[in-house]
GROMACS .gro file of C-alpha atoms in nm:
model
  415
    1MET     CA    1  -1.135  -3.596  -0.202
    2VAL     CA    2  -1.093  -3.234  -0.319
    3GLU     CA    3  -1.450  -3.151  -0.222
    4ARG     CA    4  -1.400  -3.297   0.127
    5LEU     CA    5  -1.078  -3.098   0.166
    6PHE     CA    6  -1.251  -2.774   0.068
    7ASP     CA    7  -1.553  -2.852   0.286
    8ARG     CA    8  -1.328  -2.917   0.587
    9MET     CA    9  -1.140  -2.591   0.526
   10LEU     CA   10  -1.461  -2.387   0.521
   11ARG     CA   11  -1.600  -2.555   0.833
   12THR     CA   12  -1.276  -2.473   1.015
   13LEU     CA   13  -1.263  -2.117   0.886
   14MET     CA   14  -1.623  -2.002   0.911
   15GLN     CA   15  -1.689  -1.967   1.284
   16LYS     CA   16  -1.864  -1.631   1.237
   17ASN     CA   17  -2.088  -1.489   0.963
   18ALA     CA   18  -2.248  -1.702   0.693
   19LEU     CA   19  -2.136  -1.837   0.357
   20ARG     CA   20  -2.334  -2.047   0.108
   21VAL     CA   21  -2.145  -2.242  -0.157
   22THR     CA   22  -2.285  -2.410  -0.468
   23PHE     CA   23  -2.045  -2.681  -0.585
   24PRO     CA   24  -1.977  -2.790  -0.945
   25ASP     CA   25  -2.216  -3.088  -0.911
   26GLY     CA   26  -2.501  -2.851  -0.818
   27THR     CA   27  -2.515  -2.926  -0.445
   28THR     CA   28  -2.529  -2.630  -0.204
   29ARG     CA   29  -2.392  -2.617   0.150
   30ASP     CA   30  -2.404  -2.355   0.423
   31TYR     CA   31  -2.113  -2.256   0.648
   32GLY     CA   32  -2.081  -2.026   0.947
   33ASP     CA   33  -2.301  -1.934   1.238
   34GLY     CA   34  -2.633  -1.912   1.054
   35THR     CA   35  -2.634  -1.534   1.016
   36PRO     CA   36  -2.923  -1.434   0.786
   37ASP     CA   37  -2.860  -1.351   0.418
   38PRO     CA   38  -2.542  -1.553   0.361
   39VAL     CA   39  -2.303  -1.455   0.085
   40HIS     CA   40  -2.364  -1.703  -0.199
   41VAL     CA   41  -2.066  -1.826  -0.399
   42THR     CA   42  -2.084  -2.060  -0.700
   43ILE     CA   43  -1.785  -2.271  -0.806
   44HIS     CA   44  -1.826  -2.364  -1.171
   45ASP     CA   45  -1.583  -2.657  -1.224
   46ARG     CA   46  -1.379  -2.913  -1.036
   47LYS     CA   47  -1.048  -2.762  -1.146
   48THR     CA   48  -1.144  -2.444  -0.961
   49LEU     CA   49  -1.257  -2.646  -0.661
   50ARG     CA   50  -0.918  -2.819  -0.656
   51ARG     CA   51  -0.734  -2.487  -0.678
   52LEU     CA   52  -0.937  -2.345  -0.389
   53GLY     CA   53  -0.888  -2.652  -0.175
   54VAL     CA   54  -0.512  -2.671  -0.226
   55ASN     CA   55  -0.421  -2.301  -0.214
   56PRO     CA   56  -0.725  -2.086  -0.126
   57GLU     CA   57  -0.541  -1.755  -0.083
   58LEU     CA   58  -0.408  -1.773  -0.438
   59GLY     CA   59  -0.701  -1.966  -0.585
   60LEU     CA   60  -0.975  -1.729  -0.472
   61GLY     CA   61  -0.839  -1.430  -0.661
   62GLU     CA   62  -0.748  -1.633  -0.970
   63SER     CA   63  -1.088  -1.801  -0.982
   64TYR     CA   64  -1.273  -1.473  -0.944
   65MET     CA   65  -1.073  -1.286  -1.210
   66ASN     CA   66  -1.114  -1.578  -1.454
   67GLY     CA   67  -1.489  -1.603  -1.394
   68ALA     CA   68  -1.464  -1.961  -1.264
   69LEU     CA   69  -1.604  -1.847  -0.929
   70THR     CA   70  -1.897  -1.606  -0.912
   71ILE     CA   71  -2.072  -1.432  -0.626
   72GLU     CA   72  -2.441  -1.353  -0.614
   73ASN     CA   73  -2.483  -0.984  -0.706
   74ASP     CA   74  -2.101  -0.979  -0.748
   75ASP     CA   75  -2.086  -0.895  -0.376
   76LEU     CA   76  -1.710  -0.900  -0.318
   77HIS     CA   77  -1.740  -0.669  -0.019
   78GLY     CA   78  -1.981  -0.917   0.140
   79LEU     CA   79  -1.752  -1.212   0.073
   80PHE     CA   80  -1.450  -1.042   0.228
   81SER     CA   81  -1.659  -0.923   0.523
   82ALA     CA   82  -1.770  -1.281   0.586
   83VAL     CA   83  -1.425  -1.435   0.554
   84LEU     CA   84  -1.171  -1.182   0.686
   85VAL     CA   85  -1.314  -1.162   1.038
   86ASN     CA   86  -1.251  -1.533   1.070
   87MET     CA   87  -0.905  -1.516   0.914
   88ALA     CA   88  -0.810  -1.241   1.158
   89GLU     CA   89  -0.894  -1.477   1.444
   90GLY     CA   90  -0.662  -1.743   1.306
   91HIS     CA   91  -0.911  -2.012   1.202
   92ARG     CA   92  -0.701  -2.220   0.962
   93THR     CA   93  -0.668  -2.581   0.851
   94ALA     CA   94  -0.345  -2.780   0.874
   95LEU     CA   95  -0.295  -2.737   0.497
   96GLN     CA   96  -0.327  -2.358   0.526
   97GLU     CA   97  -0.082  -2.359   0.814
   98ALA     CA   98   0.158  -2.559   0.597
   99HIS     CA   99   0.126  -2.305   0.314
  100GLY     CA  100   0.197  -2.025   0.561
  101ALA     CA  101   0.501  -2.206   0.696
  102LEU     CA  102   0.637  -2.257   0.344
  103ARG     CA  103   0.594  -1.889   0.262
  104SER     CA  104   0.766  -1.795   0.588
  105ALA     CA  105   1.053  -2.026   0.506
  106GLY     CA  106   1.086  -1.859   0.167
  107ARG     CA  107   1.084  -1.503   0.298
  108TRP     CA  108   1.460  -1.463   0.257
  109ILE     CA  109   1.433  -1.530  -0.115
  110ALA     CA  110   1.099  -1.355  -0.171
  111HIS     CA  111   1.222  -1.038   0.002
  112TYR     CA  112   1.543  -1.008  -0.199
  113ASN     CA  113   1.506  -0.700  -0.421
  114PRO     CA  114   1.834  -0.589  -0.579
  115ALA     CA  115   1.819  -0.298  -0.823
  116ARG     CA  116   1.740  -0.501  -1.135
  117ARG     CA  117   1.462  -0.698  -0.967
  118SER     CA  118   1.324  -0.381  -0.810
  119ARG     CA  119   1.296  -0.217  -1.153
  120ARG     CA  120   1.112  -0.520  -1.289
  121ASN     CA  121   0.871  -0.530  -0.994
  122VAL     CA  122   0.798  -0.158  -1.021
  123ALA     CA  123   0.732  -0.183  -1.396
  124HIS     CA  124   0.479  -0.461  -1.336
  125HIS     CA  125   0.244  -0.224  -1.156
  126TYR     CA  126   0.345   0.137  -1.209
  127ASP     CA  127   0.417   0.122  -1.581
  128LEU     CA  128   0.060   0.035  -1.664
  129SER     CA  129  -0.128   0.282  -1.881
  130GLY     CA  130  -0.132   0.631  -1.732
  131GLN     CA  131  -0.495   0.652  -1.845
  132LEU     CA  132  -0.585   0.381  -1.593
  133TYR     CA  133  -0.463   0.581  -1.295
  134ASP     CA  134  -0.630   0.897  -1.422
  135LEU     CA  135  -0.963   0.717  -1.398
  136PHE     CA  136  -0.959   0.659  -1.022
  137LEU     CA  137  -0.691   0.872  -0.852
  138ASP     CA  138  -0.730   1.233  -0.735
  139CYS     CA  139  -0.625   1.527  -0.952
  140ASP     CA  140  -0.270   1.517  -0.812
  141LYS     CA  141  -0.229   1.142  -0.882
  142GLN     CA  142  -0.158   1.049  -0.521
  143TYR     CA  143  -0.141   0.669  -0.516
  144SER     CA  144  -0.113   0.630  -0.139
  145CYS     CA  145  -0.322   0.668   0.174
  146ALA     CA  146  -0.514   0.996   0.207
  147TYR     CA  147  -0.579   1.173   0.539
  148PHE     CA  148  -0.948   1.217   0.625
  149ARG     CA  149  -1.013   1.486   0.882
  150SER     CA  150  -1.386   1.428   0.828
  151PRO     CA  151  -1.589   1.144   0.674
  152ASP     CA  152  -1.730   1.407   0.438
  153ASP     CA  153  -1.389   1.498   0.291
  154THR     CA  154  -1.355   1.445  -0.082
  155LEU     CA  155  -1.066   1.236  -0.206
  156ASP     CA  156  -0.891   1.547  -0.337
  157GLN     CA  157  -0.931   1.720   0.002
  158ALA     CA  158  -0.800   1.419   0.190
  159GLN     CA  159  -0.497   1.381  -0.037
  160ALA     CA  160  -0.412   1.750   0.000
  161GLN     CA  161  -0.442   1.709   0.379
  162LYS     CA  162  -0.206   1.409   0.365
  163LYS     CA  163   0.059   1.615   0.187
  164ALA     CA  164   0.014   1.905   0.430
  165HIS     CA  165   0.044   1.673   0.730
  166ILE     CA  166   0.365   1.524   0.594
  167ALA     CA  167   0.505   1.867   0.509
  168GLY     CA  168   0.432   1.973   0.866
  169LYS     CA  169   0.629   1.681   1.005
  170LEU     CA  170   0.917   1.764   0.771
  171LEU     CA  171   0.935   2.121   0.906
  172ILE     CA  172   1.008   2.249   0.557
  173GLU     CA  173   1.166   2.592   0.517
  174PRO     CA  174   1.238   2.778   0.189
  175GLY     CA  175   1.562   2.672   0.024
  176MET     CA  176   1.585   2.334   0.194
  177ARG     CA  177   1.703   2.043  -0.019
  178VAL     CA  178   1.460   1.749  -0.013
  179LEU     CA  179   1.498   1.393  -0.141
  180ASP     CA  180   1.171   1.222  -0.236
  181ILE     CA  181   1.235   0.845  -0.245
  182GLY     CA  182   0.976   0.683  -0.469
  183CYS     CA  183   0.836   1.010  -0.604
  184GLY     CA  184   0.554   0.856  -0.807
  185TRP     CA  185   0.398   1.096  -1.055
  186GLY     CA  186   0.559   1.390  -0.877
  187GLY     CA  187   0.277   1.529  -0.665
  188MET     CA  188   0.462   1.546  -0.333
  189GLY     CA  189   0.780   1.691  -0.483
  190LEU     CA  190   0.588   1.953  -0.680
  191THR     CA  191   0.392   2.051  -0.368
  192LEU     CA  192   0.705   2.094  -0.157
  193ALA     CA  193   0.870   2.305  -0.428
  194ARG     CA  194   0.569   2.514  -0.524
  195ASP     CA  195   0.413   2.574  -0.180
  196PHE     CA  196   0.719   2.562   0.046
  197GLY     CA  197   1.007   2.684  -0.169
  198ALA     CA  198   1.207   2.362  -0.134
  199SER     CA  199   1.458   2.230  -0.385
  200VAL     CA  200   1.353   1.871  -0.454
  201VAL     CA  201   1.519   1.565  -0.603
  202GLY     CA  202   1.264   1.292  -0.672
  203VAL     CA  203   1.367   0.939  -0.770
  204THR     CA  204   1.159   0.659  -0.918
  205LEU     CA  205   1.222   0.332  -1.101
  206SER     CA  206   0.906   0.365  -1.311
  207GLU     CA  207   0.964   0.498  -1.661
  208GLU     CA  208   0.597   0.595  -1.694
  209GLN     CA  209   0.595   0.785  -1.364
  210HIS     CA  210   0.924   0.956  -1.444
  211LYS     CA  211   0.796   1.075  -1.782
  212ILE     CA  212   0.476   1.217  -1.634
  213ALA     CA  213   0.649   1.377  -1.333
  214ARG     CA  214   0.896   1.560  -1.558
  215ALA     CA  215   0.615   1.678  -1.785
  216ARG     CA  216   0.426   1.813  -1.483
  217ALA     CA  217   0.734   2.001  -1.361
  218ARG     CA  218   0.775   2.160  -1.705
  219ALA     CA  219   0.406   2.253  -1.722
  220GLU     CA  220   0.424   2.425  -1.382
  221GLY     CA  221   0.752   2.601  -1.455
  222LEU     CA  222   0.925   2.423  -1.167
  223GLU     CA  223   1.211   2.254  -1.353
  224ASP     CA  224   1.462   2.475  -1.173
  225ARG     CA  225   1.338   2.353  -0.832
  226VAL     CA  226   1.235   1.991  -0.897
  227ASP     CA  227   1.470   1.733  -1.045
  228PHE     CA  228   1.293   1.404  -1.116
  229ARG     CA  229   1.537   1.122  -1.185
  230LEU     CA  230   1.491   0.769  -1.319
  231MET     CA  231   1.723   0.596  -1.074
  232ASP     CA  232   1.750   0.376  -0.767
  233TYR     CA  233   1.757   0.566  -0.437
  234ARG     CA  234   2.071   0.373  -0.347
  235ASP     CA  235   2.257   0.548  -0.628
  236VAL     CA  236   2.189   0.903  -0.504
  237ASP     CA  237   2.517   1.042  -0.370
  238GLU     CA  238   2.412   1.384  -0.230
  239THR     CA  239   2.297   1.489   0.117
  240PHE     CA  240   1.966   1.657   0.196
  241ASP     CA  241   1.803   1.861   0.471
  242ARG     CA  242   1.488   1.650   0.444
  243ILE     CA  243   1.395   1.307   0.311
  244VAL     CA  244   1.039   1.200   0.238
  245SER     CA  245   0.922   0.860   0.121
  246VAL     CA  246   0.553   0.781   0.071
  247GLY     CA  247   0.438   0.434  -0.029
  248MET     CA  248   0.778   0.307  -0.135
  249PHE     CA  249   0.895   0.121   0.177
  250GLU     CA  250   0.639  -0.156   0.110
  251HIS     CA  251   0.835  -0.251  -0.203
  252LEU     CA  252   1.170  -0.308  -0.030
  253GLY     CA  253   1.140  -0.653   0.121
  254SER     CA  254   1.250  -0.709   0.479
  255ARG     CA  255   1.603  -0.808   0.373
  256HIS     CA  256   1.664  -0.448   0.272
  257PHE     CA  257   1.525  -0.258   0.572
  258ARG     CA  258   1.862  -0.191   0.734
  259GLU     CA  259   2.016  -0.103   0.399
  260TYR     CA  260   1.734   0.146   0.340
  261PHE     CA  261   1.773   0.321   0.674
  262ARG     CA  262   2.150   0.321   0.634
  263HIS     CA  263   2.101   0.520   0.314
  264VAL     CA  264   1.845   0.750   0.480
  265ARG     CA  265   2.090   0.831   0.758
  266GLY     CA  266   2.380   0.873   0.520
  267LYS     CA  267   2.187   1.108   0.291
  268LEU     CA  268   2.061   1.333   0.575
  269THR     CA  269   2.252   1.638   0.692
  270GLU     CA  270   2.340   1.645   1.062
  271ASP     CA  271   2.021   1.840   1.143
  272GLY     CA  272   1.813   1.657   0.882
  273VAL     CA  273   1.466   1.508   0.926
  274ALA     CA  274   1.305   1.218   0.738
  275LEU     CA  275   0.940   1.113   0.712
  276ILE     CA  276   0.872   0.755   0.606
  277HIS     CA  277   0.508   0.671   0.526
  278THR     CA  278   0.431   0.301   0.473
  279ILE     CA  279   0.155   0.044   0.489
  280GLY     CA  280   0.212  -0.184   0.786
  281ARG     CA  281   0.058  -0.461   0.991
  282THR     CA  282  -0.042  -0.451   1.358
  283SER     CA  283   0.042  -0.820   1.392
  284PRO     CA  284   0.382  -0.992   1.414
  285PRO     CA  285   0.598  -1.024   1.101
  286GLY     CA  286   0.434  -1.234   0.832
  287THR     CA  287   0.422  -1.294   0.457
  288THR     CA  288   0.256  -1.135   0.155
  289ASN     CA  289  -0.071  -1.278   0.027
  290PRO     CA  290   0.032  -1.496  -0.269
  291TRP     CA  291  -0.229  -1.353  -0.506
  292ILE     CA  292  -0.119  -0.995  -0.434
  293ALA     CA  293   0.246  -1.098  -0.477
  294LYS     CA  294   0.180  -1.266  -0.812
  295TYR     CA  295  -0.063  -1.025  -0.978
  296ILE     CA  296  -0.039  -0.684  -0.812
  297PHE     CA  297   0.281  -0.611  -0.617
  298PRO     CA  298   0.558  -0.864  -0.688
  299GLY     CA  299   0.831  -0.826  -0.428
  300GLY     CA  300   0.602  -0.627  -0.199
  301TYR     CA  301   0.570  -0.673   0.177
  302THR     CA  302   0.388  -0.479   0.449
  303PRO     CA  303   0.605  -0.476   0.763
  304SER     CA  304   0.522  -0.500   1.129
  305MET     CA  305   0.627  -0.210   1.346
  306SER     CA  306   0.874  -0.433   1.530
  307GLU     CA  307   1.058  -0.508   1.203
  308VAL     CA  308   1.084  -0.142   1.109
  309MET     CA  309   1.192  -0.023   1.452
  310LYS     CA  310   1.456  -0.294   1.477
  311ALA     CA  311   1.616  -0.167   1.155
  312ILE     CA  312   1.590   0.198   1.264
  313GLU     CA  313   1.757   0.125   1.596
  314LYS     CA  314   2.046  -0.059   1.434
  315GLU     CA  315   2.114   0.225   1.190
  316ASP     CA  316   2.149   0.487   1.464
  317LEU     CA  317   1.846   0.702   1.379
  318TYR     CA  318   1.624   0.872   1.637
  319PRO     CA  319   1.252   0.797   1.601
  320THR     CA  320   1.124   1.145   1.689
  321ASP     CA  321   0.759   1.071   1.610
  322VAL     CA  322   0.562   0.757   1.521
  323GLU     CA  323   0.199   0.781   1.411
  324VAL     CA  324  -0.050   0.506   1.323
  325TRP     CA  325  -0.328   0.573   1.071
  326ARG     CA  326  -0.599   0.312   1.111
  327LEU     CA  327  -0.898   0.342   0.875
  328HIS     CA  328  -0.770   0.621   0.651
  329TYR     CA  329  -0.654   0.378   0.383
  330ALA     CA  330  -0.982   0.187   0.392
  331GLU     CA  331  -1.160   0.515   0.313
  332THR     CA  332  -0.906   0.598   0.042
  333LEU     CA  333  -0.962   0.260  -0.121
  334ARG     CA  334  -1.337   0.306  -0.101
  335HIS     CA  335  -1.306   0.625  -0.304
  336TRP     CA  336  -1.072   0.457  -0.553
  337TYR     CA  337  -1.312   0.165  -0.589
  338GLU     CA  338  -1.611   0.391  -0.653
  339ARG     CA  339  -1.419   0.587  -0.916
  340PHE     CA  340  -1.285   0.270  -1.076
  341MET     CA  341  -1.631   0.114  -1.100
  342ALA     CA  342  -1.778   0.435  -1.243
  343ASN     CA  343  -1.515   0.414  -1.519
  344ARG     CA  344  -1.512   0.037  -1.560
  345ASP     CA  345  -1.622   0.048  -1.925
  346ARG     CA  346  -1.327   0.271  -2.008
  347VAL     CA  347  -1.088   0.038  -1.821
  348ARG     CA  348  -1.228  -0.252  -2.024
  349GLU     CA  349  -1.150  -0.060  -2.343
  350ILE     CA  350  -0.789  -0.007  -2.230
  351TYR     CA  351  -0.740  -0.367  -2.111
  352ASP     CA  352  -1.014  -0.634  -2.091
  353GLU     CA  353  -1.280  -0.781  -1.863
  354ARG     CA  354  -1.033  -1.008  -1.684
  355PHE     CA  355  -0.822  -0.703  -1.592
  356CYS     CA  356  -1.134  -0.527  -1.461
  357ARG     CA  357  -1.219  -0.824  -1.241
  358MET     CA  358  -0.858  -0.847  -1.121
  359TRP     CA  359  -0.848  -0.482  -1.019
  360LYS     CA  360  -1.190  -0.491  -0.860
  361PHE     CA  361  -1.071  -0.786  -0.651
  362TYR     CA  362  -0.751  -0.599  -0.561
  363LEU     CA  363  -0.926  -0.279  -0.452
  364VAL     CA  364  -1.195  -0.456  -0.248
  365ALA     CA  365  -0.952  -0.704  -0.090
  366CYS     CA  366  -0.726  -0.422   0.023
  367GLU     CA  367  -1.008  -0.205   0.156
  368MET     CA  368  -1.157  -0.488   0.361
  369THR     CA  369  -0.815  -0.597   0.489
  370PHE     CA  370  -0.763  -0.247   0.629
  371ARG     CA  371  -1.107  -0.262   0.788
  372LEU     CA  372  -1.100  -0.615   0.928
  373ASN     CA  373  -0.757  -0.776   0.927
  374ARG     CA  374  -0.496  -0.573   1.117
  375GLN     CA  375  -0.354  -0.359   0.839
  376CYS     CA  376  -0.278   0.011   0.883
  377VAL     CA  377  -0.035   0.288   0.787
  378PHE     CA  378   0.275   0.388   0.984
  379GLN     CA  379   0.447   0.726   0.966
  380PHE     CA  380   0.799   0.737   1.109
  381GLN     CA  381   0.962   1.076   1.165
  382LEU     CA  382   1.336   1.020   1.198
  383ALA     CA  383   1.643   1.232   1.265
  384ARG     CA  384   2.017   1.197   1.323
  385ARG     CA  385   1.985   1.425   1.628
  386GLN     CA  386   1.695   1.413   1.870
  387GLU     CA  387   1.705   1.794   1.893
  388ALA     CA  388   1.628   1.830   1.520
  389VAL     CA  389   1.253   1.869   1.583
  390PRO     CA  390   1.054   2.052   1.853
  391LEU     CA  391   0.989   1.880   2.185
  392THR     CA  392   0.611   1.860   2.136
  393ARG     CA  393   0.366   1.806   1.851
  394ASP     CA  394   0.217   2.153   1.892
  395TYR     CA  395   0.366   2.267   1.562
  396LEU     CA  396   0.145   2.016   1.378
  397TYR     CA  397  -0.189   2.124   1.522
  398ARG     CA  398  -0.271   2.485   1.457
  399GLU     CA  399  -0.612   2.654   1.458
  400ASP     CA  400  -0.619   2.676   1.080
  401ALA     CA  401  -0.559   2.319   0.968
  402SER     CA  402  -0.661   2.395   0.610
  403GLU     CA  403  -0.323   2.555   0.533
  404PRO     CA  404  -0.006   2.347   0.500
  405ALA     CA  405   0.193   2.330   0.821
  406ARG     CA  406   0.524   2.518   0.803
  407ALA     CA  407   0.827   2.491   1.019
  408PRO     CA  408   0.850   2.738   1.308
  409ALA     CA  409   1.107   3.013   1.280
  410ALA     CA  410   1.342   2.822   1.511
  411SER     CA  411   1.302   2.457   1.423
  412HIS     CA  412   1.565   2.339   1.672
  413ALA     CA  413   1.361   2.451   1.969
  414ALA     CA  414   1.531   2.213   2.210
  415GLU     CA  415   1.882   2.340   2.149
   0.00000   0.00000   0.00000
């Protein structure tokens, strides 16, 4: 029964590409369109087969990280290439549709992230060993999408270009007060203070990130200009000329979108500008992959543009610029994956082999989802007044793009 269920699911799913599966009883079957060199998966026991048949989106990741499912040459990229193209076209069985409907019905609960739950969710991922992140991130510990002006850019170049692009959209001037919501290990806040003369308040719920960010500020002699706080953004009671948030919006849950933008508007000065950088989806609103929600980002959700814009509109903010980054995160994840794999032995020493397999699955799944399954990055530039930024994007694109973009002398050019 379980084998027939799984077989039916694969025959429905695999309309393109080729997949070969060896079952626990030793039989092998082919699925797909007969493309040469199929990806070969082996399922080692019936319990795993049952898990895959009943809940494949959760079962695949669990089976791989536990070693109960193996891939010839450990070709995870090949497996996701074979499968995701078909998933993007909506080839699903009735059971998969039922799972999706159940997750959709539970969105209201799954997306509820009050302060206490938010702290717990953040700790699950961001309070892992700092040594782990040192092994695959760039020198500034930017754990978000980089900006590749050229395929030949190094990860460090691309991350510096990301920060410069964001600083350009913020139109930073010396002395401005900036709130960094979800400041991570402090790289963005330190850059805005050091290179632009801003006074920055950075907030995070991660104790590990907060400790490292404060140590970096001390080491650079920037404690008088950067104030990193271990607190929820909702508890900040000051106003700021600029607000920046990179990679934090994905952790809100859709129930909190309006609340978030209400706080953004309330914490901006009348002429203030905000830049919100978030992973998003180019499909209608959906749900979070259950494996990612359980093992990587509990409480996380990547929004559609329609969901974000609906909340922005209702909180009386002007969208002064919206930009879509398509394959930049796929390239970022490729760099992270290569660095992670080069340091896999060290990761195993810090954690164990199961953790290594879990994180390899996470990095590859995310990269291939950005490449093949309608995931991207949105940047929303927002203001309380539409005159708060220049009328055109000319200020972002200067001849010398290697230097950080600075605000023009008269930032309110439309007044």
